[in-house]
Every structure is written in C-alpha cells, then in structure tokens.
Coordinates of C-alpha atoms in Angstrom, one line a residue:
Chain J
M838 CA 11.6 26.6 18.4
T839 CA 14.2 25.4 20.9
G840 CA 15.0 22.0 21.4
E841 CA 13.6 21.2 17.8
P842 CA 16.0 18.8 15.9
A843 CA 18.7 20.4 13.4
L844 CA 19.2 19.4 10.0
R845 CA 21.7 16.6 9.6
D846 CA 23.9 15.4 6.7
G847 CA 22.7 13.4 3.7
V848 CA 18.8 12.3 3.4
T849 CA 16.0 13.1 5.8
L850 CA 12.6 12.2 5.6
V851 CA 9.6 14.1 7.2
L852 CA 6.6 11.7 7.1
G853 CA 3.1 13.0 8.2
G854 CA -0.4 13.5 7.8
A855 CA -2.3 16.4 6.4
R856 CA -1.9 19.7 8.6
S857 CA 0.5 17.9 10.3
G858 CA 3.0 20.8 10.3
K859 CA 5.3 18.9 8.2
S860 CA 6.3 21.2 5.5
G861 CA 6.4 24.2 8.5
F862 CA 9.0 21.6 10.2
A863 CA 11.1 20.4 7.3
E864 CA 11.4 24.2 6.2
R865 CA 12.9 25.1 9.9
L866 CA 15.2 22.3 9.5
V867 CA 16.6 23.5 6.2
A868 CA 16.4 27.4 7.6
G869 CA 18.3 26.9 10.6
S870 CA 20.9 25.0 8.5
G871 CA 22.7 28.2 7.4
L872 CA 22.9 27.1 4.1
D873 CA 21.3 28.7 0.7
P874 CA 17.9 27.3 0.9
V875 CA 16.8 25.7 -2.4
Y876 CA 12.5 24.8 -2.4
V877 CA 11.7 22.2 -5.0
A878 CA 8.0 22.3 -5.4
T879 CA 6.4 19.1 -7.0
A880 CA 2.8 20.5 -7.0
Q881 CA 1.0 21.1 -10.6
I882 CA -1.6 23.5 -10.4
F883 CA -4.8 22.1 -11.6
D884 CA -7.5 24.3 -9.8
E885 CA -8.0 27.4 -7.6
E886 CA -8.1 25.6 -4.1
M887 CA -4.4 24.3 -4.8
R888 CA -3.3 27.7 -6.2
E889 CA -4.4 28.9 -3.0
R890 CA -2.4 26.7 -0.9
I891 CA 0.6 26.8 -2.5
V892 CA 0.5 31.0 -2.5
H893 CA -0.3 30.3 1.4
H894 CA 2.8 28.3 1.6
R895 CA 4.9 30.5 -0.1
A896 CA 4.3 33.4 1.8
L897 CA 5.2 31.5 5.0
R898 CA 8.9 31.0 3.8
G899 CA 11.6 34.0 3.5
A900 CA 13.1 35.6 0.6
E901 CA 16.3 33.9 1.0
W902 CA 14.5 30.8 -0.3
R903 CA 15.1 29.9 -4.4
L904 CA 12.3 28.4 -5.8
V905 CA 12.6 25.6 -8.4
E906 CA 8.9 24.1 -9.8
E907 CA 9.6 20.5 -11.2
H908 CA 6.4 18.5 -11.1
D909 CA 8.4 15.5 -13.2
A910 CA 12.0 15.1 -13.4
L911 CA 12.9 15.2 -10.1
E912 CA 15.8 13.2 -10.0
S913 CA 18.1 15.5 -12.3
V914 CA 16.9 18.7 -10.0
L915 CA 18.2 16.8 -7.1
L916 CA 21.8 16.0 -8.8
R917 CA 21.9 19.6 -9.8
E918 CA 20.6 21.6 -6.6
A919 CA 22.1 19.4 -3.8
I920 CA 25.5 20.7 -3.9
A921 CA 28.2 22.0 -1.3
G922 CA 26.6 25.2 0.6
Q923 CA 23.0 24.5 -0.2
A924 CA 20.4 22.8 1.6
V925 CA 17.3 21.2 -0.7
L926 CA 13.9 20.8 0.3
V927 CA 11.4 18.7 -1.7
D928 CA 7.6 19.4 -1.0
C929 CA 6.4 16.8 -1.5
L930 CA 7.5 13.3 -2.7
T931 CA 3.4 12.3 -2.8
L932 CA 2.6 14.8 -5.1
W933 CA 5.5 13.5 -7.2
V934 CA 3.8 9.9 -7.3
T935 CA 0.5 11.5 -7.9
N936 CA 2.2 13.2 -11.1
L937 CA 3.8 10.1 -12.2
M938 CA 0.7 8.2 -12.0
L939 CA -1.5 10.7 -14.3
A940 CA 1.6 10.6 -16.7
E941 CA 1.7 6.7 -16.7
A942 CA 5.1 6.8 -16.1
D943 CA 7.0 3.6 -14.5
I944 CA 6.7 4.3 -10.9
R945 CA 8.9 1.4 -9.7
A946 CA 11.8 2.6 -12.3
R947 CA 11.7 6.2 -11.4
S948 CA 11.6 5.5 -7.6
F949 CA 15.0 3.6 -8.1
A950 CA 16.0 6.3 -10.2
L951 CA 15.6 8.9 -7.7
L952 CA 17.1 6.6 -4.8
D953 CA 20.2 6.8 -7.0
A954 CA 19.9 10.2 -7.3
L955 CA 19.6 10.7 -3.6
G956 CA 22.8 8.6 -3.0
A957 CA 24.8 11.0 -5.4
C958 CA 23.6 14.3 -3.9
A959 CA 26.5 16.3 -2.4
G960 CA 24.5 18.6 0.0
P961 CA 21.7 17.7 2.6
V962 CA 18.3 16.8 0.9
V963 CA 14.9 17.0 3.1
L964 CA 11.9 15.3 1.5
V965 CA 8.7 15.8 2.7
A966 CA 5.9 12.7 2.2
N967 CA 2.5 12.1 3.2
E968 CA 1.6 9.2 5.1
V969 CA -1.9 8.3 3.7
G970 CA -2.3 4.5 4.6
L971 CA -3.9 5.1 7.8
G972 CA -7.7 5.4 7.1
I973 CA -10.1 3.0 6.0
V974 CA -9.3 1.2 2.6
P975 CA -10.5 3.5 0.0
D976 CA -13.5 2.4 -2.4
N977 CA -11.8 3.0 -5.8
K978 CA -9.0 0.9 -7.0
M979 CA -6.6 4.3 -8.2
A980 CA -6.6 5.4 -4.6
R981 CA -5.5 2.0 -3.3
D982 CA -2.6 1.9 -6.3
F983 CA -1.6 5.1 -5.1
R984 CA -2.0 4.4 -1.5
D985 CA 0.4 1.7 -2.6
H986 CA 2.8 3.4 -4.6
A987 CA 2.9 6.1 -2.0
G988 CA 3.5 3.8 0.8
R989 CA 6.1 1.8 -1.2
L990 CA 8.0 5.2 -1.9
N991 CA 8.2 6.0 1.6
Q992 CA 9.4 2.8 2.9
E993 CA 12.4 2.8 0.5
I994 CA 13.1 6.5 1.1
A995 CA 12.9 5.7 4.7
A996 CA 15.2 2.7 4.3
H997 CA 17.8 4.4 2.7
A998 CA 17.5 8.2 4.7
D999 CA 19.8 8.9 7.2
T1000 CA 17.1 10.5 9.2
V1001 CA 13.2 9.8 9.5
H1002 CA 10.7 12.2 11.6
F1003 CA 7.2 11.5 11.7
L1004 CA 5.0 14.7 12.9
A1005 CA 2.0 14.8 14.5
A1006 CA 0.1 18.1 15.2
G1007 CA 3.5 20.0 14.7
L1008 CA 5.2 17.8 17.1
P1009 CA 8.5 15.7 15.4
L1010 CA 9.1 12.1 16.5
T1011 CA 12.1 10.9 15.3
L1012 CA 11.9 7.3 13.9
K1013 CA 15.5 6.8 12.8
G1014 CA 19.0 8.9 13.1
Chain I
M255 CA 18.6 -5.3 9.2
T256 CA 21.1 -4.3 12.2
G257 CA 19.6 -3.0 15.4
E258 CA 15.7 -3.9 14.4
P259 CA 13.8 -5.6 17.2
A260 CA 14.2 -9.5 18.1
L261 CA 11.0 -11.7 18.5
R262 CA 10.2 -11.9 22.5
D263 CA 8.3 -14.9 24.2
G264 CA 5.0 -14.2 24.6
V265 CA 2.3 -12.3 22.3
T266 CA 3.6 -9.2 19.9
L267 CA 1.4 -7.2 18.0
V268 CA 2.5 -5.4 14.8
L269 CA 0.3 -2.5 13.8
G270 CA 0.4 -0.1 11.0
G271 CA -1.1 1.1 8.2
A272 CA -1.6 -0.1 4.3
R273 CA 2.0 -0.1 3.0
S274 CA 3.6 0.6 6.2
G275 CA 5.8 -2.6 6.0
K276 CA 4.0 -4.1 9.0
S277 CA 4.1 -7.6 7.4
G278 CA 7.4 -7.7 6.2
F279 CA 8.7 -6.5 9.6
A280 CA 6.8 -9.1 11.3
E281 CA 8.0 -11.6 9.0
R282 CA 11.5 -10.8 9.7
L283 CA 10.8 -11.1 13.6
V284 CA 9.5 -14.5 13.2
A285 CA 12.3 -15.5 10.8
G286 CA 15.3 -14.1 12.7
S287 CA 13.8 -16.2 15.8
G288 CA 15.1 -19.6 14.7
L289 CA 11.9 -21.3 15.6
D290 CA 9.8 -23.0 12.8
P291 CA 8.2 -20.4 11.4
V292 CA 4.4 -20.8 10.6
Y293 CA 2.6 -18.1 8.3
V294 CA -1.2 -17.9 9.1
A295 CA -3.1 -16.4 6.5
T296 CA -6.6 -14.8 7.6
A297 CA -7.7 -13.4 4.0
Q298 CA -10.3 -14.9 2.1
I299 CA -9.5 -14.2 -1.8
F300 CA -12.6 -12.4 -3.4
D301 CA -10.9 -11.0 -6.6
E302 CA -7.7 -10.8 -8.6
E303 CA -6.4 -7.7 -7.0
M304 CA -6.7 -9.6 -3.6
R305 CA -4.9 -12.9 -5.6
E306 CA -2.2 -10.5 -6.8
R307 CA -1.6 -9.3 -3.3
I308 CA -1.4 -12.6 -1.5
V309 CA 0.8 -14.0 -4.2
H310 CA 3.1 -11.1 -4.0
H311 CA 3.9 -11.6 -0.3
R312 CA 4.0 -15.3 -0.6
A313 CA 6.7 -14.6 -2.9
L314 CA 8.7 -12.5 -0.7
R315 CA 9.0 -15.1 2.2
G316 CA 10.9 -18.2 2.4
A317 CA 10.1 -21.9 1.6
E318 CA 10.9 -22.5 5.0
W319 CA 7.8 -21.0 6.3
R320 CA 4.5 -23.5 6.6
L321 CA 1.3 -21.9 5.7
V322 CA -1.9 -22.3 7.2
E323 CA -5.0 -20.8 5.8
E324 CA -8.0 -20.0 8.0
H325 CA -10.1 -17.1 7.8
D326 CA -12.3 -18.0 10.8
A327 CA -11.1 -20.8 13.3
L328 CA -8.3 -18.6 14.5
E329 CA -8.6 -19.4 18.0
S330 CA -8.3 -23.1 17.5
V331 CA -5.4 -22.4 14.9
L332 CA -3.3 -20.6 17.3
L333 CA -4.0 -23.3 20.2
R334 CA -2.7 -26.0 17.7
E335 CA 0.0 -24.0 16.0
A336 CA 1.7 -21.9 18.6
I337 CA 3.6 -24.8 20.6
A338 CA 7.0 -25.1 21.4
G339 CA 9.9 -24.8 18.9
Q340 CA 7.3 -23.0 16.6
A341 CA 6.9 -19.0 15.8
V342 CA 3.3 -18.2 15.0
L343 CA 2.7 -15.0 12.3
V344 CA -1.2 -14.3 11.9
D345 CA -1.4 -11.7 9.0
C346 CA -3.4 -10.2 9.5
L347 CA -6.3 -9.5 12.5
T348 CA -7.8 -7.0 10.7
L349 CA -9.2 -9.1 7.8
W350 CA -10.5 -11.7 10.4
V351 CA -12.7 -8.9 11.7
T352 CA -13.5 -8.2 8.1
N353 CA -14.5 -11.9 7.8
L354 CA -16.3 -12.1 11.0
M355 CA -18.5 -9.2 10.0
L356 CA -19.3 -10.5 6.5
A357 CA -20.2 -13.7 8.1
E358 CA -22.4 -11.8 10.8
A359 CA -20.4 -13.4 13.7
D360 CA -20.5 -12.4 17.2
I361 CA -17.3 -10.3 17.0
R362 CA -17.2 -9.4 20.8
A363 CA -17.8 -13.1 21.8
R364 CA -14.7 -14.1 19.2
S365 CA -12.7 -11.6 20.4
F366 CA -12.6 -12.8 24.0
A367 CA -12.1 -16.2 22.5
L368 CA -9.3 -15.0 20.6
L369 CA -7.6 -13.5 23.6
D370 CA -8.3 -16.7 25.5
A371 CA -6.5 -18.5 23.0
L372 CA -3.6 -16.4 22.9
G373 CA -3.3 -16.7 26.9
A374 CA -3.1 -20.3 26.3
C375 CA -0.3 -20.7 23.7
A376 CA 2.7 -22.1 24.5
G377 CA 5.1 -20.5 21.6
P378 CA 5.3 -17.0 20.5
V379 CA 2.6 -15.4 18.5
V380 CA 3.0 -12.7 16.2
L381 CA -0.2 -10.6 15.2
V382 CA -0.2 -8.0 12.3
A383 CA -3.2 -5.3 12.2
N384 CA -4.1 -2.5 10.8
E385 CA -4.5 0.9 12.1
V386 CA -7.7 2.2 10.1
G387 CA -9.0 5.3 12.4
L388 CA -6.7 8.1 11.5
G389 CA -8.4 9.4 8.6
I390 CA -11.7 11.4 7.9
V391 CA -15.0 9.3 9.4
P392 CA -16.2 7.1 6.6
D393 CA -19.4 8.0 4.8
N394 CA -21.5 4.5 5.5
K395 CA -22.4 3.0 8.6
M396 CA -20.5 -0.3 7.6
A397 CA -17.1 1.1 7.1
R398 CA -17.7 3.3 10.8
D399 CA -18.7 -0.2 12.2
F400 CA -15.9 -2.2 10.7
R401 CA -13.3 0.8 12.3
D402 CA -14.9 0.7 15.7
H403 CA -14.9 -3.2 15.9
A404 CA -11.2 -3.3 14.6
G405 CA -10.1 -0.3 16.6
R406 CA -11.5 -1.7 19.7
L407 CA -9.8 -5.5 19.2
N408 CA -6.5 -3.6 18.5
Q409 CA -6.7 -1.8 21.9
E410 CA -7.4 -5.3 23.5
I411 CA -4.8 -7.0 21.9
A412 CA -2.6 -4.3 22.7
A413 CA -3.5 -4.6 26.5
H414 CA -2.9 -8.1 26.5
A415 CA 0.5 -8.0 24.5
D416 CA 3.7 -8.4 25.8
T417 CA 5.0 -6.2 22.9
V418 CA 3.7 -3.4 20.7
H419 CA 5.4 -2.3 17.8
F420 CA 3.7 0.5 15.5
L421 CA 5.1 0.6 11.7
A422 CA 5.6 3.6 9.6
A423 CA 7.6 3.9 6.3
G424 CA 9.0 0.7 7.2
L425 CA 10.3 1.8 10.6
P426 CA 9.2 0.2 13.7
L427 CA 8.2 2.2 17.1
T428 CA 7.8 0.0 20.1
L429 CA 4.9 1.4 22.1
K430 CA 5.0 -1.3 24.7
G431 CA 7.7 -3.8 26.1
Chain R
M1230 CA -3.1 0.7 34.5
T1231 CA 0.5 0.8 36.3
G1232 CA 3.1 2.9 34.3
E1233 CA 0.6 4.9 32.5
P1234 CA 1.6 9.1 32.7
A1235 CA -0.3 11.0 35.3
L1236 CA -1.8 14.4 35.0
R1237 CA 0.3 17.1 34.7
D1238 CA -0.6 20.6 35.5
G1239 CA -1.5 23.0 32.4
V1240 CA -3.0 22.1 29.1
T1241 CA -2.6 18.2 28.3
L1242 CA -3.6 17.3 24.4
V1243 CA -4.8 13.4 23.7
L1244 CA -4.6 13.0 20.2
G1245 CA -5.2 9.9 18.2
G1246 CA -7.5 8.1 15.7
A1247 CA -11.3 6.5 16.1
R1248 CA -11.3 3.8 18.8
S1249 CA -7.7 4.6 19.4
G1250 CA -8.4 4.6 23.3
K1251 CA -8.0 8.3 23.7
S1252 CA -10.9 9.4 25.6
G1253 CA -10.6 6.6 28.0
F1254 CA -7.1 7.5 28.5
A1255 CA -8.0 10.9 29.0
E1256 CA -10.9 10.0 31.5
R1257 CA -8.2 7.9 33.8
L1258 CA -5.6 10.9 33.5
V1259 CA -8.5 13.1 35.0
A1260 CA -9.8 10.4 37.4
G1261 CA -6.4 9.5 38.7
S1262 CA -5.7 13.2 39.5
G1263 CA -7.6 13.4 43.0
L1264 CA -9.1 16.8 41.7
D1265 CA -13.0 17.0 40.9
P1266 CA -13.6 15.8 37.5
V1267 CA -15.5 17.5 35.0
Y1268 CA -16.5 16.1 31.6
V1269 CA -17.2 19.0 29.0
A1270 CA -19.2 17.1 26.1
T1271 CA -19.1 19.0 22.7
A1272 CA -21.3 16.5 20.5
Q1273 CA -24.4 17.7 19.3
I1274 CA -26.9 14.9 19.4
F1275 CA -27.8 14.1 15.6
D1276 CA -29.2 10.4 15.3
E1277 CA -29.5 7.2 16.9
E1278 CA -25.7 6.1 16.2
M1279 CA -24.6 9.3 18.1
R1280 CA -26.6 8.7 20.8
E1281 CA -25.8 5.5 21.1
R1282 CA -22.0 6.6 21.4
I1283 CA -22.4 8.9 24.0
V1284 CA -24.7 6.7 26.1
H1285 CA -21.9 3.9 25.9
H1286 CA -19.2 6.6 26.9
R1287 CA -21.2 7.8 29.7
A1288 CA -21.6 4.4 31.4
L1289 CA -17.7 4.0 31.3
R1290 CA -17.5 6.9 33.4
G1291 CA -18.1 6.9 37.3
A1292 CA -20.7 9.0 39.0
E1293 CA -18.1 11.5 40.6
W1294 CA -18.2 13.3 37.0
R1295 CA -19.9 16.4 36.7
L1296 CA -21.2 16.8 33.0
V1297 CA -21.2 19.9 31.1
E1298 CA -22.5 19.9 27.7
E1299 CA -21.5 22.5 25.7
H1300 CA -21.2 22.4 21.7
D1301 CA -20.4 26.0 21.0
A1302 CA -19.0 28.3 23.8
L1303 CA -16.0 26.1 25.0
E1304 CA -14.1 29.2 25.8
S1305 CA -16.4 30.3 28.7
V1306 CA -16.9 26.7 29.8
L1307 CA -13.2 26.5 30.2
L1308 CA -12.8 30.0 32.2
R1309 CA -15.5 29.0 34.3
E1310 CA -14.5 25.3 35.1
A1311 CA -10.9 25.1 34.8
I1312 CA -10.4 26.5 38.6
A1313 CA -8.6 25.3 41.4
G1314 CA -9.6 21.9 42.7
Q1315 CA -11.3 20.7 39.3
A1316 CA -9.6 19.0 36.4
V1317 CA -11.5 19.7 33.2
L1318 CA -11.7 17.1 30.3
V1319 CA -12.8 18.0 26.9
D1320 CA -14.3 15.4 24.6
C1321 CA -13.6 16.3 21.8
L1322 CA -11.9 19.5 20.0
T1323 CA -12.3 17.7 16.8
L1324 CA -16.2 17.7 17.2
W1325 CA -16.3 21.6 18.4
V1326 CA -14.6 22.4 15.2
T1327 CA -17.4 20.4 13.1
N1328 CA -19.8 22.0 15.1
L1329 CA -18.3 25.7 14.2
M1330 CA -18.3 24.7 10.6
L1331 CA -21.9 23.9 10.6
A1332 CA -22.7 27.0 12.5
E1333 CA -20.5 29.2 10.1
A1334 CA -18.5 30.7 12.5
D1335 CA -15.0 32.3 12.0
I1336 CA -13.0 29.3 13.0
R1337 CA -9.9 31.0 13.2
A1338 CA -10.9 33.9 15.5
R1339 CA -12.9 31.1 17.8
S1340 CA -9.3 29.1 17.9
F1341 CA -7.5 32.2 19.0
A1342 CA -10.1 32.9 21.5
L1343 CA -9.9 28.9 22.8
L1344 CA -5.9 29.5 22.9
D1345 CA -6.7 32.5 25.0
A1346 CA -8.9 30.8 27.5
L1347 CA -6.7 27.9 28.2
G1348 CA -4.0 30.5 28.7
A1349 CA -6.2 32.0 31.6
C1350 CA -6.9 28.5 33.2
A1351 CA -6.2 28.1 36.7
G1352 CA -6.7 24.2 37.0
P1353 CA -5.5 21.6 34.6
V1354 CA -7.3 21.0 31.3
V1355 CA -7.4 18.0 29.1
L1356 CA -8.5 18.1 25.4
V1357 CA -9.2 15.1 23.4
A1358 CA -8.5 15.5 19.7
N1359 CA -9.0 13.3 16.5
E1360 CA -6.5 13.0 14.2
V1361 CA -8.0 12.5 10.8
G1362 CA -5.1 13.8 8.0
L1363 CA -3.5 10.0 7.8
G1364 CA -5.9 8.9 5.2
I1365 CA -6.2 9.3 1.2
V1366 CA -7.4 13.1 0.5
P1367 CA -11.4 13.1 0.8
D1368 CA -13.5 13.5 -2.4
N1369 CA -15.1 16.3 -1.2
K1370 CA -14.2 20.0 -0.3
M1371 CA -16.2 20.0 3.0
A1372 CA -14.2 17.3 4.4
R1373 CA -10.9 18.5 3.1
D1374 CA -11.9 22.2 4.9
F1375 CA -12.5 20.0 7.9
R1376 CA -9.3 18.2 7.8
D1377 CA -7.6 21.6 7.3
H1378 CA -9.4 23.2 10.3
A1379 CA -9.0 20.3 12.5
G1380 CA -5.3 20.1 11.9
R1381 CA -4.5 23.5 12.5
L1382 CA -6.1 23.7 15.8
N1383 CA -4.5 20.3 16.8
Q1384 CA -0.9 22.0 15.9
E1385 CA -1.8 25.4 17.6
I1386 CA -3.0 23.5 20.6
A1387 CA -0.1 20.9 20.6
A1388 CA 2.3 24.0 20.5
H1389 CA 0.3 25.8 23.3
A1390 CA 0.0 22.8 25.2
D1391 CA 2.6 21.5 28.4
T1392 CA 1.7 17.7 27.5
V1393 CA 1.1 15.9 24.4
H1394 CA 0.0 11.9 24.0
F1395 CA -0.6 10.5 20.8
L1396 CA -2.6 6.9 21.4
A1397 CA -2.8 4.0 19.0
A1398 CA -4.4 1.1 20.3
G1399 CA -4.9 2.4 23.6
L1400 CA -1.1 3.1 24.2
P1401 CA 0.0 6.3 24.9
L1402 CA 3.4 7.8 23.1
T1403 CA 4.4 11.2 24.5
L1404 CA 5.3 13.6 21.8
K1405 CA 5.8 16.5 24.5
G1406 CA 6.2 17.1 28.2

C-alpha cells in the first residue's frame, strides 16, 4: 500500500465506522513498523456471529503476531506489552467500553487510568476505536449512554494521542499528527 | 488549545456527531474571539436526562456567557443578538429542527427565514449542528423525515456559511473557509 | 459552484450519509464534464415514499440526462454505457447491495464482477454510495449483515477508484485522487 502513513512514535488513534477498514489499516501500520507486533483483543465472545468475526480477523493477520486477549485490565496489559522493540495494537477501545459497562465498572476512573497507562508506555501503541455518534439518536437509554461513554473516551484519547487517523471506505484521513 | 482555528467573521457551521466535541469546540471559538459571548440554547427540556445534559454543558461554560433560551423564534434572536461587539453561539440547529417538527411548523419556510436572518447579522454567528445521516436507515418514518430535514438544513447552512468545521473525537476538520 | 472538483477519468466514488448532498454533487461532476450524461438508477420502487424521493431527484436533473433503470445487472449496464463520449452516474451502489441481499444473490461474486466491469469501462464512471457504519450497532442481524456488505463493497470500490470524495453537508472532502 504505497503512500499509506507509517507508524509513528507514541500513541496513534484509528477512528472509523463499522467496516471502514480501520482494523486492517491499524494492522498494516503495526506490521510495517519492523517492531514485534502484539495484538491486544478486547472482545468477549458471546455468540457464534462474534466468534466468526474474530476468526475471520485473525486469519487475515500473519503468524508473526502475538495475541493477548484482555477484555478488562487493558491498563496493565499496555504497561507490560508496550515496551522497546514491540508495537501494540489494541482492537478495540469501543468493545472495552462495552465490557466496562456490562461489568458496571467506573468508566470515568478507568478512562483516566488508561490515559495514565498510555502516558507511561515505552513503545508505540495503536488504538482502534469506533465512531458511533453519527446516526440517529438511539431509542434506548443504554445505547445513548454507550454512545456518550465511547465518544467521550474517543475525545480524551484523541486529545492525548500523537496521531489520529479517521478511516472511511478503507482510506485514512489524518486529523492530527 | 494551540493550533485550533480562530473565530472568523460571518457564519461558521460546526458539524459533528454525538459526543464529537462540537459544542466545546464552538464554545472555544466564541470565547477566544474577545467579543461578548451569547449562548443561544434551543433545547426544550422534556425529561431529567436532558436537564442533566444541559446543566452539565452550562457548568463547563464560564460566567461571562449570556444565556438566551429560544426553542422556536431563532430568526429574531439572531437579528437581535448578532450585533457588533457580540459573538453568538447557537446550540444547536438540530434541536431547533426537532422543535419545528414537534410544533408542525413549515420547516422549509422557516429554514429560508433563518438563512435570511443569517444574511442580515452584523456580528459573527457560530451554529452547532448534528450530522445524523451516517448510520443505518431508521425503521420509522418520523426518524427518516427528521434525518431529511436536518440534513437538508445542514446543506443549506453549509452553502451559506463562510466557514464549516467537521468534528470527530474533538478534532476539527475544516471543510470550507 | 466555483471551486468544486471536476470529473476525472476512470472511476470516482462519492461517499456520504443520507442527505449529505452526495447525489447532487455527483450529478454536477457528470453534468459539468461536457460528456453525454447517463443516469443509472438502481432503486426498486416498493412504496410511495420511495417513489416520491425518486421523482424529486429526477426533477432536479436536466433533460439532457438519459435514464437507465437497472436494479440487478449493473455490471453489463456499465460495460454497455461507459463508452467514449459518455459519462455514467450510478445512484446508488448501496441500493444495489440491498437488491442483491433481497434476491439472495452471491454478493461477493457480484462485487468481484462489478470490479471487473469497472476495470473494463472505456468512459468515466461516478458511483454514489452510502456510508452507513457510523451509528450504533443495529439491533437486528439483517441490518448488521447489510452494513458489512455495504461497507466491504465501499472499501473495495475505494481501493479500485481513481478518485474518492466524502460528502458532508454538501461539501466534498477528497480522500483519494
């Protein structure tokens, strides 16, 4: 993919909608870095449909990737894995927010803890996140709360990040960096 | 916020999704202008959830803001408030469209009246609007009609505006100006 | 519309949400090219609401447009119509995906056939497509599948296209080309 952006130091946020190509773009960023790639999967597998999506994504990545599954303690995983010589991809922040909501965790406190952890990382981190606020207001309160939590975290990570890309139809638009 | 755009003369449209940071961005534009800031709130308060959102937003603004609540006659408020020495923020156009729909007003006629009023303003105006058309087609006709009305007004204001910013995760992308 | 992009050779993708102005922008691209404009409508008319939208769109175009209605065999229409001296507008790809889903067609096979046809076109083609993945995850499986199919096709067409514009509030943002 000639002309695509290269991985930069620090924190990169890759934002996009469903099927925007954000995970594939983030994977190419990390894989092209020459660093050892670590894939941090935040998905909890609840049903066959989700399992299929995950298996499909895994098959698209190469064998050089190390897989870490962590649906909750993302902060400590980042501190442990984002070290010199490694590049960490977190896919995705929005599922992590979903997990925190399901676990009735204190999302504000955990968001601050995540920002602290990102500030302490020694290697580059790429975070994939969904933009979910561009449709009609959802009918139910839980979906509206989710939209608030996910959007607020995206803003905080974007403010902290060194680089922010927005993906549409697989094409990146650099919003920051 | 170094490097953020400054308020320009004329009409500025700030577009974005829910929790995209569009209101905060628009407030910083106006607050940084050195002009007396006027906040025009179009929200009608129907329930506790909405009241909480409004109180939260108000607390984030400073005491130097003058508040005008107007959920219907936006045109005359603009003509009265957008005068030399003042900068007006309208938050938001999309709630105004919702109000007009609930009141069964003639939305096309009111949209033209709003454009006329904007053309006659002597001071800068910043309008915040939601982009709501980037999700799945809604199931119910009223939501589809709302999406049409809101989207059409956004296009008309954007065509008229001197400056248009699109916000994602708190980061502005200048589409015009 | 001074300053708007001009039609370029090859394949142009115009992406946007509902009421983003994408069809109007695509029509101006084609109409301004000096070539004979051909409008390929993929809509199937199921109800009065859809008929009204179509009649409204038709009335906005001029009499110089030739209309081809084809809700299924888009590939052969492109091969027949995208010839020297003509410029073809397909409105829209996303309705075509919907049609294929309703017909239980093999969407992957048809997407590849479409890409092949686009590669063989002798005249410029402008494809309009909806971005539908930027809202909350839909409740029902069919809507999620649709979002996957539409998003995947958008990515494939965008990778193949020479030019990609994203529309918001009627304003184009060039993502490629």
